[in-house]
Amino acid sequence: MIKRFTKPFFIGKNVRLASVLMLGVIAHTELAFGSGSIAYEHVFYQQTVTGRVTSSTGAVAGVTVSVKENPFVSTSTDDQGNFTISANRGQTLVFTAVGYNRIEQAVTGNVLSVILQESDQSLEEVVVVGYGVQRKESLTGAMQVVKGDELRDITNPSVENMLNGKVAGAFVSPGSGRPGSGGAVVIRGQATLNGTTSPLWVIDGVIVGSGAGDLNPDDIETMTVLKDAASTAIYGSQGANGVVVVTTKRAKAGVTNINVSTRMGFNQLTNGNLKVMNGEELYDYYAAFANANEISFPRWKPELRNSNFDWWDLATQSGFVQNHNVSISSGTEKLRSFLSVGMYDEKGAVKGYDYRRYNVRLNQEYKPFEWLTIKPSIVGARRGIEDREYSVTAMYSNLPWDSPFDPDGNLVGHRSSSWVNSASTNYLYDLQWNKSAATNYELMGNLDFVVQLTDWLTFNSVNNYRYINYGSSGYTDPRSNGGLSVQGRISDYRSEVARRYTNQMLTVNKTWGAHALYAVGGYEFNDYQSKNLDVYGTGFVPGFEILDVVAKPERTKGGISEWAVQSLLSKVNYTYDNRYMVEASLRRDGASNFGDNAKYGNFFSISGGWNIHNESWFKADYVDALKLRASYGSSGNRPSSLYPQYDLYAISAAASYDGDPGALISQIGNRNLTWEKTMTTGIGVDAAFLNNRIRTTVDFYSKDTDNVLYHVPISGLSGVTRIWQNIGEMNNKGIEVSIGGDIIRTNDWLWSLDVNLGHNVNKLTNLFPTRNADGSYSVKPVYIGTGMNIAGSAQYVLEPGRPVDTYYVKEWAGVNPDNGAPMWYKVARDADGNETSRETTSKYADATFEKLGRAAPKLFGGFATALQYKQFDLGATFSYSLGGKLYNYSRQEYDSDGTYTDRNQMKLMPGWSRWEKPGDNATHPIAKYNNKDQGNLASSRYIEKNDFLRLRSLSLGYNLKLNQYGVKNLRVFFTGENLCVITNYSGVDPEIPANDGAVLLSTGPGVYPATRKYMFGLNVSF
């Protein structure tokens, strides 16, 4: 008889990790021969065993059937639960399947019938948390789960935009209407001053940074938003702004699914309340100027009222939008695969901007042995942009009296004598030739594996490599306005980003009696490297578009950036009798952008929970769940600069002299710079009533940020104007409420309603002292911009006791009813800052700067309702914001009282009025040609409330059951997105588009409006 090994010779109980690579070879061998059952068994004394596996719900497909004495002999059940396997009489067959208890049954004959029992664990709801999965009932942290289906009511390639109004306490500033524009997310208020306010994104266990990248929304299974210290402290120096944990779709054993979804429709711009004047209205406005007799341009005559070119109509169109996704998932207990391919294509509602993105994802799970799971995955995305976009600013600012075409339909040139604004250029003339394009490739690969060391101890290894290649090019023709002086310009930009990530974790998940223990501990490493090249060349013959043809290399720039973080982390969750939970975490981070004095930082959390409904004395039958939670802990932040601890010199063109290279000091380092830390205290209540028909969560929190990092302005005598310092402290307090319920729930009807709200109050509690002339030190306010980088716009003041977004501008006092002049307040204060007198002045220079309230909203959130009747479904999603204020800079230009005569003006909103004669109580000053009254300079005149209620989506669908044709489900639907906004804000949109992941509360002169979309769709499942 031939002796057999029950396990390969290289696999022992204590050396399993060393065999992973060899197991991969075995896996491919098994797949290559593909019989589904490979037996290294002597042919003698064997018999063929057939059987059927069922459960309480019927046949069970995809059950793994293996011989206990020889695990290499295995197969799986088909769609009817049937199986065939070779086994000796007296051997034992093992039956395993996800969601069912493991069963062992001895071979006593040729036919077996097996009934599986659903496992208790499969019946418990689990939630993806930091570095693992836990039962929802044992959680002690504040978090909210958003399922993938809840995101797809909006057709958008940006995942951030899809969170709007869906998570209590998460403020989302959406992207603009430009295709592919991404949004910005702030969770529980602004916890820092100079760094990112975006949450950390973790996709399938991999930390990817402060954004989701080119993640395909259709691939998302769930998103868990982690908010408090109990859930974010495990991420240490990266968790202060909250964490979004994304789980993508994976195949299920024994189930084959093919899903096809397609959406097509069109978009249209929504211009909000900003309406600019047509030719007739602008003429009447000029004619009403108090000094209309001074108007002297050549075409100033009544016939000008009939000149009415519509720049808005010229620049806009109904853009076409399409989004197609196909996914295939299938597998057994041994091997599961999920493959998805997606394409998103949108033509901008402003002409000339086309966006297209392709996504592909392959997630696999291979289980060669019961104790080992290998999980390779690969994700790819390609994003391309072609840009000949018409000018958004010109849509509003160009005069309706000026046309880009002559009477014969030909384009007029720049500074045309036929234009009233003859100092301006005709951007259409340049668009004959000028263009730009950009392409981004993103590739991410994982080789993860899980080793089940014992029934309660697991080793998890996540290993990821992410590569991004971005390239853009620009062409400025020698005949265009921008290319005339240099005989054309060609630009080329290239960047490469590589990011490595790995974590090695041990996980304990053990239950004994009334006790349950869940713990993780391990090591994590994450590093980043980027390299870029930026080249300009000028002087070439029109029509050539590569740098070889240029006569002069105008600019050559390039750089390399690197950073690294390594961490030790641990977390323990203990539950007693499913009633009392306590959890603690500890993490130690080391980062490359701190000096040796503060290279490492420690972060911790401790939290507890009480499931009151599980107490024996709790007899309220109408209460399904009632949990009380409390947590306290720390998370942190690092400076946005890579090397703030070092004194740096820059060797650059600016430092060279007469062609010889040179170096200039560019940074004063701070070796004592230390971690910005946020200590969060929170309490919360989770409850469900009436058989889960009513669900609610309430959370209170207080976040104290210490050692706030800031790039502090200093005297420029050394050639350096800023230095990184830890400057102070701030606090965020707030409340979050989520309420959901099934108003009607019958066999045919389901009507549900979910509401959430967030309220956050920010306050700067301490600020660094500065030196006075007498040598003493005192705290003085710091004045910062609003992020728009527009000269003459509003600013914020940083002062202890006030929110960090407190406006600091001159206070508008209205219009003098006697002469129509603009007025501001002139306020006198004593040495302690107390107001002693207040008077009005029409001289802007005499007005005083005042602290005039915060920008962020006081209350924000959303609500959604869904109605189902048999195969019909109707859903609507709303979002709202109350108590916020925007600085509408665009009105400084388009509501300027005649100061600017080279750009169009906006119509007055209902309730506004223009001063015309003495005694008028008007909102707007007297209008004059080339007005010098300075009424349009920065002041609280242009600070407006941006309260709004927005209908984000409205969808109607019908589900067809076509099982007889092999179709599991077919749904046809229509969706309208961004259908209406109720607001008194006078600008384009009360939700200012985000800027590179940052929330803005001030607007420039050329806001790209949001788009309204009408989409028709089809989802088919096989």
Coordinates of N, CA and C in Angstrom, one line a residue, residues 201-273:
W201 N -9.9 57.9 4.6 CA -10.6 56.9 3.8 C -9.9 55.6 3.9
V202 N -10.6 54.6 4.2 CA -10.0 53.2 4.3 C -10.9 52.3 3.4
I203 N -10.2 51.7 2.4 CA -11.0 50.9 1.4 C -10.5 49.5 1.5
D204 N -11.3 48.6 1.9 CA -11.0 47.2 2.1 C -9.8 47.0 2.9
G205 N -9.7 47.7 4.0 CA -8.7 47.6 5.0 C -7.4 48.4 4.7
V206 N -7.4 49.1 3.6 CA -6.2 49.8 3.1 C -6.4 51.3 3.3
I207 N -5.5 52.0 4.1 CA -5.6 53.4 4.2 C -5.1 54.1 2.9
V208 N -6.1 54.8 2.3 CA -5.7 55.4 1.0 C -5.6 57.0 1.1
G209 N -5.9 57.6 2.2 CA -5.6 59.0 2.3 C -6.9 59.8 2.6
S210 N -6.9 61.1 2.3 CA -8.0 62.0 2.6 C -9.1 62.0 1.5
G211 N -9.1 61.1 0.6 CA -10.1 61.1 -0.4 C -10.3 59.6 -0.9
A212 N -11.4 59.4 -1.6 CA -11.7 58.1 -2.1 C -11.1 57.7 -3.4
G213 N -10.4 58.7 -4.0 CA -9.8 58.5 -5.3 C -10.8 58.2 -6.4
D214 N -10.5 57.3 -7.3 CA -11.4 57.0 -8.4 C -12.2 55.7 -8.1
L215 N -12.6 55.6 -6.9 CA -13.4 54.5 -6.5 C -14.8 54.5 -7.2
N216 N -15.1 53.4 -7.8 CA -16.4 53.3 -8.5 C -17.6 53.1 -7.5
P217 N -18.5 54.0 -7.4 CA -19.6 53.9 -6.4 C -20.4 52.6 -6.6
D218 N -20.4 52.0 -7.8 CA -21.2 50.8 -8.0 C -20.5 49.6 -7.3
D219 N -19.2 49.7 -7.0 CA -18.5 48.6 -6.4 C -18.7 48.6 -4.8
I220 N -19.3 49.6 -4.3 CA -19.4 49.7 -2.8 C -20.5 48.8 -2.2
E221 N -20.1 48.0 -1.2 CA -21.1 47.2 -0.5 C -21.6 48.0 0.7
T222 N -20.7 48.5 1.5 CA -21.1 49.4 2.6 C -20.1 50.5 2.9
M223 N -20.5 51.5 3.5 CA -19.6 52.6 4.0 C -19.9 52.8 5.5
T224 N -18.9 52.7 6.3 CA -19.1 52.9 7.8 C -18.4 54.2 8.1
V225 N -19.1 55.2 8.6 CA -18.6 56.5 9.0 C -18.3 56.4 10.5
L226 N -17.0 56.5 10.9 CA -16.6 56.4 12.3 C -16.4 57.9 12.7
K227 N -17.0 58.2 13.9 CA -17.0 59.6 14.3 C -16.3 59.8 15.6
D228 N -16.5 59.0 16.7 CA -16.0 59.3 18.0 C -14.6 58.6 18.3
A229 N -14.1 58.9 19.5 CA -12.8 58.4 19.8 C -12.8 56.9 19.9
A230 N -13.9 56.3 20.4 CA -14.0 54.8 20.5 C -13.7 54.1 19.2
S231 N -14.1 54.8 18.1 CA -14.0 54.2 16.8 C -12.9 54.7 15.9
T232 N -12.4 55.9 16.2 CA -11.3 56.5 15.4 C -9.9 56.5 16.0
A233 N -9.8 56.3 17.3 CA -8.5 56.4 18.0 C -7.6 55.3 17.5
I234 N -8.1 54.2 17.1 CA -7.3 53.1 16.6 C -6.5 53.5 15.3
Y235 N -7.0 54.6 14.7 CA -6.2 55.2 13.5 C -5.3 56.3 13.9
G236 N -5.2 56.6 15.2 CA -4.2 57.5 15.7 C -4.1 58.8 15.1
S237 N -2.9 59.1 14.5 CA -2.6 60.4 13.9 C -3.4 60.7 12.7
Q238 N -4.2 59.8 12.2 CA -4.9 60.1 11.0 C -6.4 60.1 11.2
G239 N -6.9 60.0 12.5 CA -8.3 59.8 12.7 C -9.0 61.0 13.3
A240 N -8.3 62.2 13.4 CA -8.9 63.3 14.1 C -10.1 63.9 13.3
N241 N -10.2 63.7 12.0 CA -11.3 64.2 11.2 C -12.3 63.2 10.9
G242 N -12.3 62.1 11.6 CA -13.2 61.0 11.4 C -12.6 60.0 10.3
V243 N -13.3 58.9 10.2 CA -12.8 57.8 9.3 C -14.0 57.3 8.5
V244 N -13.8 57.1 7.2 CA -14.8 56.4 6.4 C -14.2 55.1 5.9
V245 N -14.8 54.0 6.4 CA -14.4 52.6 6.1 C -15.3 52.1 5.0
V246 N -14.7 51.8 3.8 CA -15.4 51.3 2.7 C -15.2 49.8 2.5
T247 N -16.2 49.1 2.3 CA -16.1 47.6 2.0 C -16.7 47.4 0.6
T248 N -15.9 46.9 -0.3 CA -16.4 46.7 -1.7 C -17.0 45.3 -1.8
K249 N -17.7 45.1 -2.9 CA -18.5 43.8 -3.1 C -17.6 42.6 -3.3
R250 N -18.0 41.5 -2.8 CA -17.3 40.2 -2.9 C -18.3 39.1 -3.3
A251 N -17.8 38.1 -3.8 CA -18.7 37.0 -4.2 C -19.1 36.2 -3.0
K252 N -20.3 35.5 -3.1 CA -20.7 34.6 -2.0 C -20.7 33.2 -2.5
A253 N -20.3 32.3 -1.6 CA -20.2 30.9 -1.9 C -21.5 30.3 -2.4
G254 N -21.5 29.6 -3.5 CA -22.7 28.9 -3.9 C -23.7 29.8 -4.7
V255 N -23.3 31.0 -4.9 CA -24.3 32.0 -5.5 C -23.6 32.6 -6.7
T256 N -24.2 32.5 -7.9 CA -23.7 33.1 -9.1 C -24.6 34.3 -9.5
N257 N -24.1 35.4 -9.6 CA -24.8 36.6 -9.9 C -24.2 37.4 -11.1
I258 N -25.0 37.8 -12.0 CA -24.6 38.7 -13.1 C -25.5 39.9 -13.0
N259 N -24.9 41.1 -12.8 CA -25.7 42.3 -12.6 C -25.3 43.3 -13.7
V260 N -26.2 43.8 -14.4 CA -26.0 44.9 -15.4 C -26.8 46.1 -15.0
S261 N -26.2 47.2 -15.0 CA -26.9 48.5 -14.7 C -26.5 49.5 -15.7
T262 N -27.4 50.2 -16.2 CA -27.1 51.3 -17.2 C -28.0 52.5 -16.9
R263 N -27.5 53.6 -17.0 CA -28.2 54.9 -16.9 C -27.8 55.8 -18.0
M264 N -28.8 56.5 -18.5 CA -28.5 57.5 -19.6 C -29.5 58.6 -19.4
G265 N -29.0 59.8 -19.6 CA -29.8 61.0 -19.5 C -29.1 62.2 -19.9
F266 N -29.6 63.4 -19.4 CA -28.9 64.6 -19.8 C -28.9 65.6 -18.5
N267 N -28.0 66.5 -18.6 CA -27.9 67.5 -17.5 C -28.2 68.9 -18.0
Q268 N -28.6 69.8 -17.1 CA -28.8 71.2 -17.4 C -28.3 72.0 -16.2
L269 N -27.8 73.2 -16.5 CA -27.3 74.0 -15.4 C -28.5 74.7 -14.7
T270 N -28.3 74.8 -13.4 CA -29.3 75.5 -12.6 C -28.6 76.8 -12.0
N271 N -29.0 77.9 -12.5 CA -28.3 79.2 -12.2 C -28.8 79.8 -10.9
G272 N -29.6 79.1 -10.1 CA -30.0 79.7 -8.8 C -30.7 81.0 -9.0
N273 N -30.5 81.9 -8.0 CA -31.2 83.2 -8.0 C -30.4 84.3 -8.7

